[in-house]
């Protein structure tokens, strides 16, 4: 059974940094694409960053240059390093993978950027 568990969210001031983690079980992340999404209050869930099994990375325009997605295959964990955070980055961040025709989501971790 695939399980994704996010952690690392919290309250941070504008300009600050956070690192989110997504610990995966039931899959081998080295051979799967892994993504980070976020959902702001009253808005649809949006793709923030994606990482293919081949090492290709892609970012939403609003976070490019500030966020970095990475993997630790030995720990079967995906990370999202978030720098220069802005209030509009506030939301629940979710880890995602698509496997065997099914989308898998974690429970999400709240990120709040506020002074």
mmCIF file of C-alpha atoms in Angstrom:
data_model
loop_
_atom_site.group_PDB
_atom_site.id
_atom_site.type_symbol
_atom_site.label_atom_id
_atom_site.label_comp_id
_atom_site.label_asym_id
_atom_site.label_seq_id
_atom_site.Cartn_x
_atom_site.Cartn_y
_atom_site.Cartn_z
ATOM 1 C CA UNK A 1 0.000 0.000 0.000
ATOM 2 C CA UNK A 2 1.327 3.385 -1.018
ATOM 3 C CA UNK A 3 1.626 5.948 1.756
ATOM 4 C CA UNK A 4 2.958 9.479 1.569
ATOM 5 C CA UNK A 5 3.567 11.418 4.775
ATOM 6 C CA UNK A 6 4.411 15.111 4.612
ATOM 7 C CA UNK A 7 6.072 17.130 7.355
ATOM 8 C CA UNK A 8 7.951 20.372 7.869
ATOM 9 C CA UNK A 9 5.219 22.956 7.509
ATOM 10 C CA UNK A 10 4.672 25.824 9.899
ATOM 11 C CA UNK A 11 4.414 29.564 10.366
ATOM 12 C CA UNK A 12 7.187 31.651 8.827
ATOM 13 C CA UNK A 13 7.696 35.352 8.191
ATOM 14 C CA UNK A 14 7.874 36.722 4.651
ATOM 15 C CA UNK A 15 11.346 36.187 3.258
ATOM 16 C CA UNK A 16 11.900 33.108 5.400
ATOM 17 C CA UNK A 17 12.534 29.493 4.460
ATOM 18 C CA UNK A 18 11.058 26.083 5.122
ATOM 19 C CA UNK A 19 11.922 22.586 4.000
ATOM 20 C CA UNK A 20 9.083 20.144 3.497
ATOM 21 C CA UNK A 21 9.608 16.385 3.534
ATOM 22 C CA UNK A 22 7.548 13.594 2.014
ATOM 23 C CA UNK A 23 8.362 10.124 3.326
ATOM 24 C CA UNK A 24 7.125 7.436 0.966
ATOM 25 C CA UNK A 25 6.342 3.791 1.633
ATOM 26 C CA UNK A 26 4.946 1.120 -0.643
ATOM 27 C CA UNK A 27 6.775 2.603 -3.636
ATOM 28 C CA UNK A 28 10.354 3.137 -4.717
ATOM 29 C CA UNK A 29 10.632 6.837 -5.424
ATOM 30 C CA UNK A 30 13.739 6.412 -7.577
ATOM 31 C CA UNK A 31 11.604 4.898 -10.336
ATOM 32 C CA UNK A 32 8.579 7.147 -9.935
ATOM 33 C CA UNK A 33 7.745 10.738 -10.687
ATOM 34 C CA UNK A 34 7.040 12.684 -7.512
ATOM 35 C CA UNK A 35 5.253 16.025 -7.276
ATOM 36 C CA UNK A 36 4.418 18.743 -4.790
ATOM 37 C CA UNK A 37 1.056 20.512 -4.952
ATOM 38 C CA UNK A 38 -0.461 23.219 -2.820
ATOM 39 C CA UNK A 39 -3.944 24.460 -2.117
ATOM 40 C CA UNK A 40 -4.622 27.949 -0.849
ATOM 41 C CA UNK A 41 -7.886 28.770 0.947
ATOM 42 C CA UNK A 42 -10.696 29.095 -1.573
ATOM 43 C CA UNK A 43 -8.500 28.068 -4.495
ATOM 44 C CA UNK A 44 -7.939 24.946 -6.529
ATOM 45 C CA UNK A 45 -5.021 22.665 -5.858
ATOM 46 C CA UNK A 46 -2.079 23.580 -8.068
ATOM 47 C CA UNK A 47 1.143 21.890 -9.112
ATOM 48 C CA UNK A 48 4.152 23.555 -7.521
ATOM 49 C CA UNK A 49 7.079 21.316 -8.459
ATOM 50 C CA UNK A 50 7.630 17.997 -10.167
ATOM 51 C CA UNK A 51 10.542 15.575 -10.327
ATOM 52 C CA UNK A 52 10.729 12.776 -12.861
ATOM 53 C CA UNK A 53 12.491 9.480 -12.234
ATOM 54 C CA UNK A 54 15.068 10.588 -14.783
ATOM 55 C CA UNK A 55 15.959 13.703 -12.808
ATOM 56 C CA UNK A 56 13.958 16.249 -14.795
ATOM 57 C CA UNK A 57 12.519 19.007 -12.613
ATOM 58 C CA UNK A 58 9.787 21.467 -13.387
ATOM 59 C CA UNK A 59 8.366 24.365 -11.392
ATOM 60 C CA UNK A 60 5.355 26.612 -11.444
ATOM 61 C CA UNK A 61 6.276 30.060 -12.655
ATOM 62 C CA UNK A 62 5.314 31.614 -9.331
ATOM 63 C CA UNK A 63 7.946 29.597 -7.423
ATOM 64 C CA UNK A 64 10.723 29.236 -9.991
ATOM 65 C CA UNK A 65 14.037 30.377 -8.563
ATOM 66 C CA UNK A 66 12.747 30.162 -4.990
ATOM 67 C CA UNK A 67 11.700 26.517 -4.538
ATOM 68 C CA UNK A 68 13.774 23.394 -5.153
ATOM 69 C CA UNK A 69 12.502 19.817 -5.318
ATOM 70 C CA UNK A 70 14.964 17.069 -4.486
ATOM 71 C CA UNK A 71 15.097 13.394 -3.546
ATOM 72 C CA UNK A 72 16.995 11.174 -1.159
ATOM 73 C CA UNK A 73 16.518 7.760 -2.701
ATOM 74 C CA UNK A 74 18.234 6.023 0.206
ATOM 75 C CA UNK A 75 15.620 7.456 2.555
ATOM 76 C CA UNK A 76 12.809 7.147 -0.002
ATOM 77 C CA UNK A 77 12.004 10.779 0.734
ATOM 78 C CA UNK A 78 11.239 13.799 -1.424
ATOM 79 C CA UNK A 79 11.916 17.348 -0.274
ATOM 80 C CA UNK A 80 10.738 20.816 -1.175
ATOM 81 C CA UNK A 81 13.115 23.575 -0.147
ATOM 82 C CA UNK A 82 11.229 26.860 -0.083
ATOM 83 C CA UNK A 83 13.157 30.133 0.134
ATOM 84 C CA UNK A 84 12.127 33.788 -0.019
ATOM 85 C CA UNK A 85 8.629 32.839 1.040
ATOM 86 C CA UNK A 86 5.755 35.192 0.304
ATOM 87 C CA UNK A 87 2.284 35.477 1.847
ATOM 88 C CA UNK A 88 0.825 34.084 -1.370
ATOM 89 C CA UNK A 89 2.744 30.849 -0.754
ATOM 90 C CA UNK A 90 0.381 30.143 2.141
ATOM 91 C CA UNK A 91 -1.566 26.911 1.800
ATOM 92 C CA UNK A 92 -1.622 23.199 2.430
ATOM 93 C CA UNK A 93 1.186 21.423 0.624
ATOM 94 C CA UNK A 94 0.678 17.880 -0.635
ATOM 95 C CA UNK A 95 3.018 15.222 -1.927
ATOM 96 C CA UNK A 96 1.739 13.257 -4.912
ATOM 97 C CA UNK A 97 2.610 10.345 -7.127
ATOM 98 C CA UNK A 98 0.735 8.569 -9.905
ATOM 99 C CA UNK A 99 1.132 4.816 -9.994
ATOM 100 C CA UNK A 100 -0.814 2.028 -11.623
ATOM 101 C CA UNK A 101 -3.494 4.395 -12.882
ATOM 102 C CA UNK A 102 -4.126 5.912 -9.480
ATOM 103 C CA UNK A 103 -3.208 9.201 -7.835
ATOM 104 C CA UNK A 104 -1.783 8.973 -4.339
ATOM 105 C CA UNK A 105 -1.785 11.913 -1.941
ATOM 106 C CA UNK A 106 -0.403 12.574 1.492
ATOM 107 C CA UNK A 107 -2.417 14.207 4.255
ATOM 108 C CA UNK A 108 -0.800 17.585 3.591
ATOM 109 C CA UNK A 109 1.204 20.001 5.705
ATOM 110 C CA UNK A 110 0.162 23.595 6.404
ATOM 111 C CA UNK A 111 2.461 26.436 5.413
ATOM 112 C CA UNK A 112 1.562 29.921 6.606
ATOM 113 C CA UNK A 113 3.621 32.930 5.560
ATOM 114 C CA UNK A 114 2.711 35.935 7.652
ATOM 115 C CA UNK A 115 4.286 38.677 9.707
#
